[in-house]
Coordinates of C-alpha atoms and ligand atoms in Angstrom, one line a residue:
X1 CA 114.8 236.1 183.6
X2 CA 117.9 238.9 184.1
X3 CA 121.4 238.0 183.4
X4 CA 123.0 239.2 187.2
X5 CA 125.5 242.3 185.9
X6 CA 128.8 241.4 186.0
X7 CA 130.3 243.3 189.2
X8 CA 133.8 245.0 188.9
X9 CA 135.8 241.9 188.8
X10 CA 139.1 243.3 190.4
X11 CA 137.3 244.3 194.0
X12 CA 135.9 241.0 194.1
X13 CA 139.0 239.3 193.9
X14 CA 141.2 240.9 196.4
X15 CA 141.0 238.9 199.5
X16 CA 140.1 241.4 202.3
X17 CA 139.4 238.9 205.3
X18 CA 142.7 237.0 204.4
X19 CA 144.8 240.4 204.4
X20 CA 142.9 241.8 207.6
X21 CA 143.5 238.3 209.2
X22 CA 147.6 238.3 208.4
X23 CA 147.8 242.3 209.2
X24 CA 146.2 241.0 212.8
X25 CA 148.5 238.0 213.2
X26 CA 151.6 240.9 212.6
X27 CA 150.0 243.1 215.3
X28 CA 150.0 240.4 217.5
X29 CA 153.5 239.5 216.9
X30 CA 154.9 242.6 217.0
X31 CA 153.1 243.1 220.5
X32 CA 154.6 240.0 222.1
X33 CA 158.3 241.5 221.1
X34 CA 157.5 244.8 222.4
X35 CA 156.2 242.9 225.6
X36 CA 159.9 241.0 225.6
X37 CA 161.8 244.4 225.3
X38 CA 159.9 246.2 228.1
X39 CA 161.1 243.1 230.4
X40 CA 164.4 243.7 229.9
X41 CA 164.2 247.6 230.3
X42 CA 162.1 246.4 233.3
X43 CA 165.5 244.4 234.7
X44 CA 167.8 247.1 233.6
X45 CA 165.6 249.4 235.6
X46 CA 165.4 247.1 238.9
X47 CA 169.7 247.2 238.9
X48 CA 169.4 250.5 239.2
X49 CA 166.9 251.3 242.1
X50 CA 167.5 248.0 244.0
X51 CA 171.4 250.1 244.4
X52 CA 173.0 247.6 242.7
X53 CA 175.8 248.0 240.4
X54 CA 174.6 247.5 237.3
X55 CA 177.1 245.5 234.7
X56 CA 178.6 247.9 232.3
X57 CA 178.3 245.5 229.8
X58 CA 174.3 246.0 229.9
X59 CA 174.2 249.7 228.9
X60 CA 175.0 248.5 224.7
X61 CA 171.8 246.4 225.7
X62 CA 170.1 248.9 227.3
X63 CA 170.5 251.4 224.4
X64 CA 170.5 248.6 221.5
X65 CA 167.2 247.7 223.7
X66 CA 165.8 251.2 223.0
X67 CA 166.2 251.7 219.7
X68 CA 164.8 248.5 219.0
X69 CA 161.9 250.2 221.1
X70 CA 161.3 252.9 218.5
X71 CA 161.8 250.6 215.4
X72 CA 159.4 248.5 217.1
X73 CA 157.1 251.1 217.9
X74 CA 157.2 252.5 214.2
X75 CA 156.5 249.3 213.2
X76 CA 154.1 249.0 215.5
X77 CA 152.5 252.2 214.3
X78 CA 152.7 251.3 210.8
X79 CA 151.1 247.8 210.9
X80 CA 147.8 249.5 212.7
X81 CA 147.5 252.5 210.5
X82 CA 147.9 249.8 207.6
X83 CA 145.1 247.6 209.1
X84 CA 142.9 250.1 210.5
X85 CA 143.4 251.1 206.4
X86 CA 142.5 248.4 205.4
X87 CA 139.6 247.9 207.7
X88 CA 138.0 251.4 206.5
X89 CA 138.7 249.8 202.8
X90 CA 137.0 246.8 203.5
X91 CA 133.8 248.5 205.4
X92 CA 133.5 250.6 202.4
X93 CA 133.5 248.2 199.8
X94 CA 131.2 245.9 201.5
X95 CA 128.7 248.9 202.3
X96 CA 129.2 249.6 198.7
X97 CA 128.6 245.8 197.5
X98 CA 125.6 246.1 200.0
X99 CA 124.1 249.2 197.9
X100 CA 124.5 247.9 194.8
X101 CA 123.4 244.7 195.6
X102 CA 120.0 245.9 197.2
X103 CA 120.1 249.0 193.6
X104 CA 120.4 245.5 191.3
X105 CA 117.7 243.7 193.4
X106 CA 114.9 246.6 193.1
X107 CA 115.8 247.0 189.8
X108 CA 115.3 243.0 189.1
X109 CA 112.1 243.5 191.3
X110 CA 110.6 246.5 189.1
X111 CA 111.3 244.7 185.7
X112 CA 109.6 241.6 187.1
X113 CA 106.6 243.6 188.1
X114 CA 105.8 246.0 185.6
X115 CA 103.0 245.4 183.4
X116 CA 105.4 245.9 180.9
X117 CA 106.9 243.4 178.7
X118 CA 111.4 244.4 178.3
X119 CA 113.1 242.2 176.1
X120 CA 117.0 243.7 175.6
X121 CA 119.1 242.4 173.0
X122 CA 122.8 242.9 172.6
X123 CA 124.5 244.2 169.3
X124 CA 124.8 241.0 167.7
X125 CA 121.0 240.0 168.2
X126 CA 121.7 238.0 170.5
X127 CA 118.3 238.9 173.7
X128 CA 120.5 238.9 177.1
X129 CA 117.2 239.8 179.2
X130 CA 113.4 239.3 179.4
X131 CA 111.1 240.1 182.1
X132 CA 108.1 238.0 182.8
X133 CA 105.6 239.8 180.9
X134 CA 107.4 240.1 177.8
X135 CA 107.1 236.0 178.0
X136 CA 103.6 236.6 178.3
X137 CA 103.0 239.0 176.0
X138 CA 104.7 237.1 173.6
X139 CA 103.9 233.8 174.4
X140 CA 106.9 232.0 174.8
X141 CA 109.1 231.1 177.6
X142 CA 112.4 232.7 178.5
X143 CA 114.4 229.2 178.0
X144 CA 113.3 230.2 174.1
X145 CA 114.4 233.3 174.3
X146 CA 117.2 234.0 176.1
X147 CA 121.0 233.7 174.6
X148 CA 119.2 233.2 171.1
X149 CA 119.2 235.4 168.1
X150 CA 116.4 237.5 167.6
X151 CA 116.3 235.7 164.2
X152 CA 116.2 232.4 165.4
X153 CA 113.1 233.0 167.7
X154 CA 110.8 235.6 165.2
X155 CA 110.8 234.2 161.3
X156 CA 110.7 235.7 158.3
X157 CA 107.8 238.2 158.1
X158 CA 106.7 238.6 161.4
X159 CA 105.6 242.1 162.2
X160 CA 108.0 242.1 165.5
X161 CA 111.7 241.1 163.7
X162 CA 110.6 244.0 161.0
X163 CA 110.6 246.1 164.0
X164 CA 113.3 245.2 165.8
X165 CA 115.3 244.7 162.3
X166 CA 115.1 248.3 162.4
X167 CA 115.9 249.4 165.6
X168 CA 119.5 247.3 165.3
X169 CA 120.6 247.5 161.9
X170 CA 119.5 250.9 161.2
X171 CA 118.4 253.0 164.2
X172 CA 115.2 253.0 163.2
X173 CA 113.1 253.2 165.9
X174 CA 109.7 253.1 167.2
X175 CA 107.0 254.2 169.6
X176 CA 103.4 253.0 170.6
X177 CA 103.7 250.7 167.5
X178 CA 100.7 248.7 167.3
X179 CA 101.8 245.2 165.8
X180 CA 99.3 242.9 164.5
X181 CA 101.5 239.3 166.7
X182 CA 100.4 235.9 165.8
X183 CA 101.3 233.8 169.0
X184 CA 102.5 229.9 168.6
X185 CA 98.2 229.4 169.7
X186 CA 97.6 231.2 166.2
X187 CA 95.7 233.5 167.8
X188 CA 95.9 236.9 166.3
X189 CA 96.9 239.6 169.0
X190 CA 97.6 243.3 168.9
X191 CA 100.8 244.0 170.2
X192 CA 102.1 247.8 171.1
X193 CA 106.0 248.3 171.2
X194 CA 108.5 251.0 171.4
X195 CA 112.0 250.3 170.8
X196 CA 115.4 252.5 172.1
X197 CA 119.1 252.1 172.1
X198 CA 120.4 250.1 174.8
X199 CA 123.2 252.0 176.2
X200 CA 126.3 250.5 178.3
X201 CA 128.3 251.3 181.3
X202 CA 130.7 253.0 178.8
X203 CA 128.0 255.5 177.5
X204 CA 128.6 253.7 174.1
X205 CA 125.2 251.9 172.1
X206 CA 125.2 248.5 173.6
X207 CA 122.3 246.8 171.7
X208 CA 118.3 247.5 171.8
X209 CA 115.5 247.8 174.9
X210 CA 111.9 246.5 173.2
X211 CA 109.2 247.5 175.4
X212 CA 106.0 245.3 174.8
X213 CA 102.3 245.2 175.7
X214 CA 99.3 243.1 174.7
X215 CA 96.5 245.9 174.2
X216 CA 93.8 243.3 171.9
X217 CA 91.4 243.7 174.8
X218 CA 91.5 247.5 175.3
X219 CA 91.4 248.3 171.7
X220 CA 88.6 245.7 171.8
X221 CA 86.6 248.3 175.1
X222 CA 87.6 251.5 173.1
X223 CA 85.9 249.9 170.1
X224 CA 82.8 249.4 172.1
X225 CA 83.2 252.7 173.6
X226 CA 83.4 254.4 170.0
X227 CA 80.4 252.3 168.8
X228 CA 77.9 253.3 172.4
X229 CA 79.4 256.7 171.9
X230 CA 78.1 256.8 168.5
X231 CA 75.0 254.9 169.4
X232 CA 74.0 257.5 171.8
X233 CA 74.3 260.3 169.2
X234 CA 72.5 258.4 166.9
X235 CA 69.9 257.7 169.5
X236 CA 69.6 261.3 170.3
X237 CA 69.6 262.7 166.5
X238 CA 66.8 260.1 165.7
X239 CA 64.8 260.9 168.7
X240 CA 64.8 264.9 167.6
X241 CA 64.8 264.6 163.8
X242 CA 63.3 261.6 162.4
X243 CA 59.6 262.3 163.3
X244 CA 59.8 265.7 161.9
X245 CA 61.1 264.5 158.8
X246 CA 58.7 261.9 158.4
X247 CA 55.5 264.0 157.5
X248 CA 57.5 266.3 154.1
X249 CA 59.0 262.9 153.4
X250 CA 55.5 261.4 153.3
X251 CA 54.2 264.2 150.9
X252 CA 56.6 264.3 148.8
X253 CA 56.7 260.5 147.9
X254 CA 52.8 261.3 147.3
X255 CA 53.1 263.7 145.4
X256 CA 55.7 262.3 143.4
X257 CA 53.5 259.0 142.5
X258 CA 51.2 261.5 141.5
X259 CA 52.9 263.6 139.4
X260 CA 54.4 260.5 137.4
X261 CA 50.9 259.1 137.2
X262 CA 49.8 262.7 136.0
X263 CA 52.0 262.6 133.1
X264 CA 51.7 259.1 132.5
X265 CA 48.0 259.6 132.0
X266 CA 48.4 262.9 129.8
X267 CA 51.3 260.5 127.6
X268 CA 53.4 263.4 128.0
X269 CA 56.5 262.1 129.5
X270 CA 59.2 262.0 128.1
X271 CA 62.5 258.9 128.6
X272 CA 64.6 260.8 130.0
X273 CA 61.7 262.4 132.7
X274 CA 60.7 259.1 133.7
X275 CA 64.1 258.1 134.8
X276 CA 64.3 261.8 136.7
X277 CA 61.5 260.4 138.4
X278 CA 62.8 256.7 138.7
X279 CA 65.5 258.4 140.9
X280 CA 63.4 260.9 142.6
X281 CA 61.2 257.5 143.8
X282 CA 64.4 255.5 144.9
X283 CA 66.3 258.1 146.8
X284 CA 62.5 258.9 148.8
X285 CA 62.3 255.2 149.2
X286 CA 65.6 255.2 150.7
X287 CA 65.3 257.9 152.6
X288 CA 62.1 256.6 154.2
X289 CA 63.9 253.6 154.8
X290 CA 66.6 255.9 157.0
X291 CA 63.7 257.1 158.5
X292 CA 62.2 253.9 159.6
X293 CA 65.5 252.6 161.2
X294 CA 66.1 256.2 162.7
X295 CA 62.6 255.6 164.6
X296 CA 63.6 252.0 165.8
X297 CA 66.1 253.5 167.4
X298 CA 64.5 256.0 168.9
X299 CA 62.1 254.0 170.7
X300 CA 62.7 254.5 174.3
X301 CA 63.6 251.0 176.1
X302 CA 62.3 249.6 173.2
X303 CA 62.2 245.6 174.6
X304 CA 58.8 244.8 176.2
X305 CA 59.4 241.6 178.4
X306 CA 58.1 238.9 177.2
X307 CA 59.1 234.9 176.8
X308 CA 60.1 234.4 173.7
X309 CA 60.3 231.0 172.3
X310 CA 63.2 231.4 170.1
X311 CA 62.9 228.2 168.0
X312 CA 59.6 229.2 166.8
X313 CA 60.7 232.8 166.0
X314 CA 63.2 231.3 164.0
X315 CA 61.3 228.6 161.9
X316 CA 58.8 231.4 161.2
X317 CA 61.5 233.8 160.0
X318 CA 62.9 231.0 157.6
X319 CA 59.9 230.4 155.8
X320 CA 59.5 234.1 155.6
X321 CA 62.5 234.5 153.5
X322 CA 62.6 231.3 152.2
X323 CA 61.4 232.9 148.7
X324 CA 64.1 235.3 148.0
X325 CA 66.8 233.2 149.6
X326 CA 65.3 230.8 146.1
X327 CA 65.4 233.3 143.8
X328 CA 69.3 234.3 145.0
X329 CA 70.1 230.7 144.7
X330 CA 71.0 230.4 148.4
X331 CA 70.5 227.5 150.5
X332 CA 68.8 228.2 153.6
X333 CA 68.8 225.9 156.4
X334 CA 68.4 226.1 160.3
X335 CA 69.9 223.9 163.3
X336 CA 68.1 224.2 166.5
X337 CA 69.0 222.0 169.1
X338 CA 66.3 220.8 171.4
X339 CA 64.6 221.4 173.7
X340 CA 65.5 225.2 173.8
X341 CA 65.0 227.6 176.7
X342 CA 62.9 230.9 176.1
X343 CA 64.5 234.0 176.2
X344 CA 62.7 237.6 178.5
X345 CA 62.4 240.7 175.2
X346 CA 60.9 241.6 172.9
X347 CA 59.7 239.0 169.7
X348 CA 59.7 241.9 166.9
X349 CA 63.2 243.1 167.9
X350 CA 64.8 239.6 167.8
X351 CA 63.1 239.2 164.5
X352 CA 64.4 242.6 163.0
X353 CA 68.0 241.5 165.0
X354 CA 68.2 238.0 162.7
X355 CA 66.2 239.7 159.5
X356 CA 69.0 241.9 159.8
X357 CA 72.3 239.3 160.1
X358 CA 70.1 236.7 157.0
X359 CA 69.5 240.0 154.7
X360 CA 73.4 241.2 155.0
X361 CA 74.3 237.4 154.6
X362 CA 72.2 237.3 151.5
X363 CA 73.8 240.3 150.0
X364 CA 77.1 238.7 150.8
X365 CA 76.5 235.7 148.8
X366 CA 75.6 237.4 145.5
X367 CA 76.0 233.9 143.4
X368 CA 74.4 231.7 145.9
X369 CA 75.9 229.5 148.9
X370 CA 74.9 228.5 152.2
X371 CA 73.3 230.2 154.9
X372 CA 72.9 228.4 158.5
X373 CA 70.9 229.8 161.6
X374 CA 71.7 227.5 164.4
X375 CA 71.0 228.0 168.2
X376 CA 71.6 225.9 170.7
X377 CA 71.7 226.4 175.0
X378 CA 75.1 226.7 176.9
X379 CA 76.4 226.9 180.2
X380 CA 79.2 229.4 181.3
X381 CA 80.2 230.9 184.4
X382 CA 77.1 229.3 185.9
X383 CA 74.8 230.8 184.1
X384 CA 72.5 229.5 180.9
X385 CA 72.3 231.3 177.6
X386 CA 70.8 231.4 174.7
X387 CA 73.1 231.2 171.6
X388 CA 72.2 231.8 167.8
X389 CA 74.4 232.1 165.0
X390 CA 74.1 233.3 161.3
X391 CA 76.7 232.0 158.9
X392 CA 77.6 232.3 155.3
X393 CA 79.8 231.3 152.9
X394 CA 79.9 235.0 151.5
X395 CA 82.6 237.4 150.6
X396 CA 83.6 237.8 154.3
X397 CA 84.7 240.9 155.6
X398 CA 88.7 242.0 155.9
X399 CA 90.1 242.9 159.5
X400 CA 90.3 246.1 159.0
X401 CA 86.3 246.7 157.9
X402 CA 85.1 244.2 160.9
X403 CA 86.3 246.7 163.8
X404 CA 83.4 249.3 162.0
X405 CA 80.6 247.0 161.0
X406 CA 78.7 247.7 164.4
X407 CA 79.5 251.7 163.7
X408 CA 76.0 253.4 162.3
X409 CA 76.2 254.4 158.7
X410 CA 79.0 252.2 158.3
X411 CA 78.3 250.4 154.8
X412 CA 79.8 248.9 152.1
X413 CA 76.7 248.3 149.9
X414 CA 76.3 251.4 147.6
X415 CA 72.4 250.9 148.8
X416 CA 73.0 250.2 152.4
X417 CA 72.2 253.0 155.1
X418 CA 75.1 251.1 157.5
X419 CA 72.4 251.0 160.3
X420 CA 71.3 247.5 160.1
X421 CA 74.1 245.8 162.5
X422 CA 74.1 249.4 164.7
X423 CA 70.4 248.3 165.7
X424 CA 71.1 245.1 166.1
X425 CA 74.0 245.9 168.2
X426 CA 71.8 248.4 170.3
X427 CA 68.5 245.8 170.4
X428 CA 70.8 242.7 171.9
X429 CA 72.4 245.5 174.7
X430 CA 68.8 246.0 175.7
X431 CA 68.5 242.7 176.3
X432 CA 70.8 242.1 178.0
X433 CA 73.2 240.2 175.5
X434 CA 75.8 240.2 173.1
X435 CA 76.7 240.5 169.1
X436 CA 79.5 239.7 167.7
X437 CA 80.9 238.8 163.8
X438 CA 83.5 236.9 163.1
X439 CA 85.2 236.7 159.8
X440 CA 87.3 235.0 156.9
X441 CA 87.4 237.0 153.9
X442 CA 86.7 234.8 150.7
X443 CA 85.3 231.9 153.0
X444 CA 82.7 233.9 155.1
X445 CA 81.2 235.2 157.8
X446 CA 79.2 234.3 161.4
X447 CA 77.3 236.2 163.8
X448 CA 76.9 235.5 167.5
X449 CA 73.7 236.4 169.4
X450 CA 74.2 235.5 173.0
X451 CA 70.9 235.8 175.3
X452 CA 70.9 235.3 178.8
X453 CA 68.0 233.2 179.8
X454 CA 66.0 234.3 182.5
X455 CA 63.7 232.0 183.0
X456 CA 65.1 228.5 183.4
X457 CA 62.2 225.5 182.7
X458 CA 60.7 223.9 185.1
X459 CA 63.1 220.5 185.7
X460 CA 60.8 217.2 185.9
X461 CA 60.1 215.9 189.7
X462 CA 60.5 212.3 190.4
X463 CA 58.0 211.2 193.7
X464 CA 58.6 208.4 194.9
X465 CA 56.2 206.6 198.2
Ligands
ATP501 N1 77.4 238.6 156.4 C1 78.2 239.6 155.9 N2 79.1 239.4 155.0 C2 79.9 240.4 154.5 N3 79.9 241.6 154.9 C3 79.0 242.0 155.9 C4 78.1 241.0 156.4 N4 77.4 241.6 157.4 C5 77.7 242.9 157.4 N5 78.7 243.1 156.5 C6 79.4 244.4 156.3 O1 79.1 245.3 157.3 C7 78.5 246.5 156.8 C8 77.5 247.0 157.8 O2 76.4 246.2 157.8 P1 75.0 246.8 158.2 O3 74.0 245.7 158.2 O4 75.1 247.6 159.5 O5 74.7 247.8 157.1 P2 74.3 247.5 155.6 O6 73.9 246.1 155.4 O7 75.4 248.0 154.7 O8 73.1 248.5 155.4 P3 71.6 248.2 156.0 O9 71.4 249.4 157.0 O10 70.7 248.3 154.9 O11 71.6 246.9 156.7 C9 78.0 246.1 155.5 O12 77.9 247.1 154.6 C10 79.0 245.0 155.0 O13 80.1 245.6 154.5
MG502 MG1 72.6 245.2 156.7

């Protein structure tokens, strides 16, 4: 909440009804006695037209009556110039008071309305203001903030006392900052703040303005902005390329067999030849391996509706892999809850989708562990899906390399052609679901499939006669 300003205490002191009141009161007086003195010039004149000799004595009072007229009249004069003054004054102030009152209240009513988060703190650390969204943003109320030290509310370390460490003690400040906040939830936000010198009424540096905003979920949409942007050049490149490449790739990996079996056969080859060719056969075998996931992609709405029973798909693709998940001393084990509903797409791209997320959760294990495939049904927002998720106990990925891991070519793996996840990505779209990998570096690493199910079973009927 805002701290009201503290108004110029002298104008607020002065008491302008009591004065106006008292200068009243004195007019009032002052008109009774005038009323008293016209009276007696009233009698004075009466002697004279009624014929009557007036009393000589009454002239002094006649004259001492006039000039008690004019001092009266001055007096008179005075008093209402004063008051009318006075009145003018008071109007002013109050239309003043009025202006700044309704200039504080919009200003109160912007701050609590931006989107915004302004947190101000004076030159001792101390935050004097805090709108609501800054206690949103940050995640803590304004009892916790306001009148404490910046210190006392952020500890030691945390990104947002660095920044506004700075922006105090040294002038150091910053804009569009995007801070990695850890809220009292533990939730890891993203944070973007801009800090500036807080000036006062006397032009001089009166402490700092933060400005704050909570941008996790729109870096989140630009990062799947970047990844369909990319995904649709890929899509397009593959479409054009890939099939023309295909055939020369095709000789060549012919001709190369034959060539080494040539030589091999003549026992003319020398050491160092036959590793020219080992190379020559890897780099065609990768490339054709390019090529193959550059035509996946290619394939125009490449999910054929169908109802797939998921379970099944899975136990089959476990004992398919079951062999080299032996030989790489991994554990491979599966959790289905039953019964599970089918899902409408295509059976050969959900297999490719989890060969995919087992192979990379292989290669992340490279001295053995634990890999689980578990799906199980769920019910949000009314409707049913279909959940499956793969998890290691690998290497994990660090936060900086999970924003790319959906991005094509993206790879780690000195073999890898980065594409694996990018289909997977673009094969759970077309079916109208989700992927998503979460991750703790040296712990490991789980991927989501979400599928909505479109065709709900048939629920038992009771009849009853
Ligand atoms: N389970 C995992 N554990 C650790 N890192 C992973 C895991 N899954 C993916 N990654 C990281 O994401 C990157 C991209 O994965 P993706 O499957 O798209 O490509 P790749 O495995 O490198 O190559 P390929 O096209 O052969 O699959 C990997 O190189 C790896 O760094
Ligand atoms: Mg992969």
């Amino acid at each position: 909440m805002f701290r009201p300003i503290p108004e110029a205490t002298l104008f607020r002191r002065i008491p302008y009804r009591l004065i106006a009141s008292v200068l009243l009161i004195l007019a009032l007086v002052v008109s009774v006695i005038l009323l008293f003195s016209l009276e007696q010039e009233k009698l004075l004149l009466q002697g004279f037209t009624q014929d009557k000799t007036v009393p000589t004595e009454l002239f002094p009072a006649l004259w001492q009556s006039r000039s008690d007229l004019i001092v009266v009249t001055l007096l008179v004069f005075l008093v209402s110039a004063i008051g009318i003054a006075a009145v003018i004054i008071f109007l002013h102030y109050d239309s003043t008071r009025s202006t700044l009152e309704e200039v504080k209240g919009l200003a109160r009513n912007i701050l609590q309305s931006i989107p915004t988060g302004v947190l101000t703190l004076n030159r001792s650390g101390v935050i004097t203001a805090v709108n609501p969204t800054a206690e949103a943003v940050l995640k803590r109320p304004s009892a916790e903030l306001l009148g404490h030290s910046y210190e006392t509310v952020f500890s030691e370390g945390e990104t947002i006392r660095n920044v506004l460490d700075g922006a105090l003690r040294f002038q150091r400040h910053v804009t569009q900052q995007d801070l990695l906040y850890e809220r009292q939830d533990r939730t890891p936000h993203t944070i973007r703040v801009s800090t500036a010198e807080l000036t006062g009424d006397d032009a001089e540096p009166a402490g700092v303005i933060l400005q704050a905003q909570d941008v996790t979920d729109w870096l989140a949409l630009e990062q799947r902005v970047r990844i369909a942007d990319k995904l649709a050049a890929l899509h397009t490149l593959s479409a054009g390329v890939a099939h023309e490449l295909r055939n020369p790739l095709s000789a060549m990996d012919l001709n190369l067999h034959l060539l080494e079996e040539e030589l091999r056969e003549c026992a003319s080859l020398p050491e160092q030849g036959a590793r020219y060719l080992h190379v020559l056969n890897a780099e065609c075998h990768r490339l054709s391996i390019i090529l193959d996931n550059f035509m996946k992609f290619a394939r125009p709405g490449s999910v054929g509706l169908h109802e797939v029973n998921v379970s099944a798909l899975i136990e089959h693709i476990k004992a398919l892999m079951q062999f080299e998940a032996e030989e790489r001393k991994i554990r491979l084990e599966q959790t289905v809850g039953e019964p599970l509903p089918s899902v409408l797409g295509d059976e050969t791209a959900i297999s490719q989708v989890l060969v995919n997320l087992i192979v990379n959760a292989f290669h992340a294990m490279p001295n053995g562990g634990l890999c689980r495939v578990a799906a199980e049904a769920r019910h949000t927002h009314g409707i049913r899906w279909l959940v499956v998720s793969v998890t290691d106990t690998g290497i994990g990925i660090k936060k900086e390399e999970l924003a790319r891991v959906f991005e094509p070519f993206y790879t780690t793996k000195s073999s890898g052609t980065g594409l694996g996840l990018a289909i997977a990505y673009r094969i759970m779209e077309d079916h109208g679901g989700t992927i998503q990998v979460s991750s703790m570096p040296g712990i490991g690493t789980t991927a989501v499939l979400t599928f909505p199910v479109a065709v709900e079973e048939a629920q038992p009927v009771t009849v009853t006669s």
